[in-house]
Amino acid sequence: MATVSVYNMEGNEVGTMELNDAVFGAKINEHLVHMSVVQYLANKRQGTQKAKTRSEVSGGGRKPWRQKGTGHARQGSIRAPQWKGGGVVFAPTPRDYSFKLNKKEKAAALKSALTSRLQENKLFILEDLVVDQIKTKTITGMLKGLGVEGAFVVTKDVNQNVYYSTRNIPKTKTGFIGKTFNPKTEKEEITSTLNVYDVLKYKNLVITKAAVELIEEVYA
């Protein structure tokens, strides 16, 4: 198991933590990481683009000139694709770009991303992230103490103060992982915005100790 430092919000080392190799020491699978990023971006697409084909453009019902004897090339409609104002060849239509990845594939991709952050020394563990009020200065001070510019900050459970204090900071984003009770199944379920794309997009990964423990509980 890898042993890493645990920092407080001032950037001072206050202890160490052993990370589970099943999560933070996994074999890096670049193919699954790539597929996970592609899926994330594809699922974000609205798929609402639309252009008209020649059959949908208004007008053009009459042949512009007779077939022969004019010296012009034969034409059947002024709404053909080669005409100004004509339809689009193979015009895009609304569609769903999303696709599915298996749970084990998504888990393996996330483990690969977390492992790469650790190997690149871009993983910082906070003892706790306490933000009593919405104040950007609190988060910028924490990042400055850690010596990082831009990070993906992950907490356990939703923290509105952290979210609103972070959203104006360039190249910085917040995420969370937590448990919620589902009254339909009468069981606790994992809710998370932790994803491979954000883990790799931002320069550093800042994550609370409690969030690390829950990640290891879920993915180990």
Coordinates of C-alpha atoms in Angstrom, one line a residue:
M1 CA 0.0 0.0 0.0
A2 CA 1.2 3.5 -0.8
T3 CA 1.5 5.9 2.1
V4 CA 0.7 9.5 1.3
S5 CA 0.7 12.7 3.4
V6 CA -2.5 14.2 4.7
Y7 CA -2.8 18.0 4.8
N8 CA -4.9 20.6 6.6
M9 CA -6.5 23.5 4.9
E10 CA -3.4 25.6 5.5
G11 CA -1.3 23.2 3.5
N12 CA 0.6 21.8 6.6
E13 CA 1.1 18.0 6.8
V14 CA -0.8 16.6 9.8
G15 CA -0.5 12.9 9.2
T16 CA -0.3 10.1 6.7
M17 CA -2.7 7.7 5.2
E18 CA -2.3 4.3 3.5
L19 CA -4.1 4.0 0.2
N20 CA -5.6 0.7 -0.9
D21 CA -3.7 -0.7 -3.9
A22 CA -6.9 -2.1 -5.3
V23 CA -8.0 1.5 -6.1
F24 CA -4.9 3.6 -6.1
G25 CA -2.5 1.0 -7.3
A26 CA -4.5 -0.5 -10.1
K27 CA -3.1 -1.4 -13.5
I28 CA -3.7 1.5 -15.8
N29 CA -5.9 0.5 -18.7
E30 CA -5.6 3.3 -21.3
H31 CA -8.3 1.9 -23.6
L32 CA -10.9 1.9 -20.8
V33 CA -9.9 5.4 -19.7
H34 CA -10.3 6.6 -23.3
M35 CA -13.7 4.9 -23.7
S36 CA -14.9 6.4 -20.4
V37 CA -13.9 10.0 -21.5
V38 CA -15.6 9.5 -24.9
Q39 CA -18.7 8.2 -23.2
Y40 CA -18.8 11.2 -20.8
L41 CA -18.5 13.7 -23.6
A42 CA -21.0 11.8 -25.8
N43 CA -23.6 11.7 -23.0
K44 CA -23.3 15.5 -22.6
R45 CA -24.2 16.1 -26.2
Q46 CA -27.7 17.4 -26.7
G47 CA -28.1 15.9 -30.1
T48 CA -30.6 18.5 -31.2
Q49 CA -28.9 19.7 -34.4
K50 CA -31.1 19.7 -37.5
A51 CA -30.8 20.8 -41.1
K52 CA -33.3 20.4 -44.0
T53 CA -32.8 18.0 -46.9
R54 CA -34.0 18.9 -50.4
S55 CA -37.4 17.3 -49.6
E56 CA -37.9 19.6 -46.6
V57 CA -36.9 23.0 -48.1
S58 CA -39.9 25.1 -49.1
G59 CA -40.3 25.7 -52.9
G60 CA -38.6 24.1 -55.9
G61 CA -41.7 22.2 -57.1
R62 CA -41.4 23.4 -60.7
K63 CA -38.5 22.4 -63.0
P64 CA -36.5 25.7 -63.5
W65 CA -36.2 25.2 -67.3
R66 CA -36.9 22.6 -69.9
Q67 CA -34.7 19.5 -70.1
K68 CA -33.1 20.1 -73.5
G69 CA -32.2 22.9 -75.8
T70 CA -31.2 25.6 -73.4
G71 CA -27.5 25.0 -73.2
H72 CA -27.7 24.6 -69.4
A73 CA -27.2 21.4 -67.5
R74 CA -30.4 19.6 -66.7
Q75 CA -32.0 20.7 -63.5
G76 CA -35.1 19.3 -61.7
S77 CA -35.4 21.7 -58.8
I78 CA -34.0 25.0 -57.5
R79 CA -33.9 23.3 -54.0
A80 CA -31.3 20.7 -55.1
P81 CA -28.1 20.8 -52.9
Q82 CA -26.0 22.6 -55.5
W83 CA -28.4 25.6 -55.6
K84 CA -28.2 28.5 -53.3
G85 CA -31.0 28.0 -50.8
G86 CA -31.2 24.4 -51.6
G87 CA -31.3 21.5 -49.1
V88 CA -28.3 19.9 -47.4
V89 CA -26.9 16.5 -48.5
F90 CA -27.2 14.0 -45.7
A91 CA -28.5 16.7 -43.4
P92 CA -28.0 16.0 -39.6
T93 CA -31.1 15.1 -37.7
P94 CA -31.8 14.9 -33.9
R95 CA -30.2 11.8 -32.4
D96 CA -29.0 10.4 -29.1
Y97 CA -25.2 10.1 -28.9
S98 CA -25.0 8.4 -25.6
F99 CA -23.8 4.8 -25.2
K100 CA -23.3 2.4 -22.3
L101 CA -20.2 1.2 -20.5
N102 CA -20.4 -1.8 -18.2
K103 CA -20.1 -1.1 -14.4
K104 CA -16.8 -3.0 -14.2
E105 CA -15.4 -1.1 -17.1
K106 CA -16.3 2.3 -15.6
A107 CA -14.9 1.2 -12.3
A108 CA -11.6 0.0 -13.9
A109 CA -11.3 3.3 -15.8
L110 CA -11.8 5.4 -12.6
K111 CA -9.2 3.3 -10.8
S112 CA -6.8 3.8 -13.6
A113 CA -7.3 7.6 -13.5
L114 CA -6.9 7.7 -9.7
T115 CA -3.7 5.6 -9.9
S116 CA -2.3 7.9 -12.6
R117 CA -2.9 11.0 -10.4
L118 CA -1.1 9.3 -7.5
Q119 CA 1.9 8.2 -9.7
E120 CA 2.2 11.8 -11.1
N121 CA 2.2 13.3 -7.5
K122 CA -0.9 15.2 -8.3
L123 CA -3.1 13.7 -5.6
F124 CA -3.6 15.8 -2.4
I125 CA -5.5 14.5 0.5
L126 CA -7.2 16.9 3.0
E127 CA -7.9 16.0 6.6
D128 CA -11.2 17.9 6.2
L129 CA -12.6 20.7 4.1
V130 CA -14.6 23.0 6.3
V131 CA -16.3 26.0 4.7
D132 CA -18.7 27.7 7.1
Q133 CA -19.9 30.3 4.6
I134 CA -19.7 30.9 0.9
K135 CA -16.3 32.6 0.5
T136 CA -14.0 32.1 -2.5
K137 CA -11.1 33.3 -0.4
T138 CA -11.3 30.2 1.7
I139 CA -10.8 27.8 -1.2
T140 CA -8.2 29.9 -2.9
G141 CA -6.3 30.0 0.4
M142 CA -6.5 26.2 0.7
L143 CA -5.2 25.8 -2.9
K144 CA -2.4 28.2 -2.3
G145 CA -1.4 26.4 0.9
L146 CA -1.2 23.1 -1.1
G147 CA 0.8 24.9 -3.8
V148 CA -1.5 24.0 -6.6
E149 CA -3.1 26.1 -9.4
G150 CA -6.4 24.6 -10.5
A151 CA -7.8 21.3 -9.1
F152 CA -10.7 19.0 -9.1
V153 CA -11.9 19.2 -5.4
V154 CA -13.8 16.1 -4.2
T155 CA -15.7 16.0 -0.9
K156 CA -17.8 13.4 0.8
D157 CA -21.5 14.2 0.2
V158 CA -22.8 17.4 -1.3
N159 CA -21.3 20.6 0.1
Q160 CA -23.1 23.7 -1.2
N161 CA -20.7 26.1 0.5
V162 CA -17.7 24.4 -1.2
Y163 CA -19.5 24.4 -4.5
Y164 CA -20.5 28.1 -4.5
S165 CA -17.1 29.1 -3.1
T166 CA -15.3 27.3 -5.9
R167 CA -17.3 28.0 -9.0
N168 CA -15.6 31.4 -9.7
I169 CA -12.0 30.0 -9.4
P170 CA -10.5 29.4 -12.9
K171 CA -9.5 25.8 -13.8
T172 CA -11.1 24.5 -10.6
K173 CA -14.2 22.3 -10.1
T174 CA -15.9 20.5 -7.3
G175 CA -17.3 17.0 -7.1
F176 CA -18.6 14.6 -4.5
I177 CA -19.3 11.0 -3.6
G178 CA -21.8 10.0 -1.0
K179 CA -24.6 7.8 0.2
T180 CA -28.3 8.4 0.0
F181 CA -31.3 6.4 1.2
N182 CA -33.6 5.2 -1.6
P183 CA -37.1 4.8 -0.1
K184 CA -38.2 2.6 -3.0
T185 CA -35.5 0.0 -2.5
E186 CA -35.1 0.8 1.2
K187 CA -31.4 0.7 0.7
E188 CA -28.5 3.1 0.7
E189 CA -27.2 3.9 -2.8
I190 CA -24.0 5.6 -3.9
T191 CA -24.4 9.0 -5.6
S192 CA -21.4 10.6 -7.1
T193 CA -20.1 13.2 -9.6
L194 CA -16.6 11.7 -9.5
N195 CA -15.7 10.8 -13.1
V196 CA -12.6 10.0 -15.2
Y197 CA -12.9 13.1 -17.4
D198 CA -12.7 15.6 -14.5
V199 CA -10.1 13.6 -12.7
L200 CA -7.8 13.9 -15.7
K201 CA -8.9 17.3 -17.1
Y202 CA -7.8 19.3 -14.1
K203 CA -4.1 19.7 -13.1
N204 CA -4.5 18.3 -9.6
L205 CA -6.9 16.1 -7.6
V206 CA -7.7 17.4 -4.1
I207 CA -9.8 15.0 -2.1
T208 CA -10.9 14.8 1.5
K209 CA -9.9 11.9 3.7
A210 CA -13.5 10.9 4.2
A211 CA -14.1 10.8 0.5
V212 CA -11.0 8.6 0.0
E213 CA -12.3 6.1 2.6
L214 CA -15.7 5.9 0.8
I215 CA -14.1 5.5 -2.6
E216 CA -12.0 2.6 -1.2
E217 CA -15.2 1.1 0.3
V218 CA -17.1 1.2 -3.0
Y219 CA -14.4 0.3 -5.5
A220 CA -11.9 -1.9 -3.6

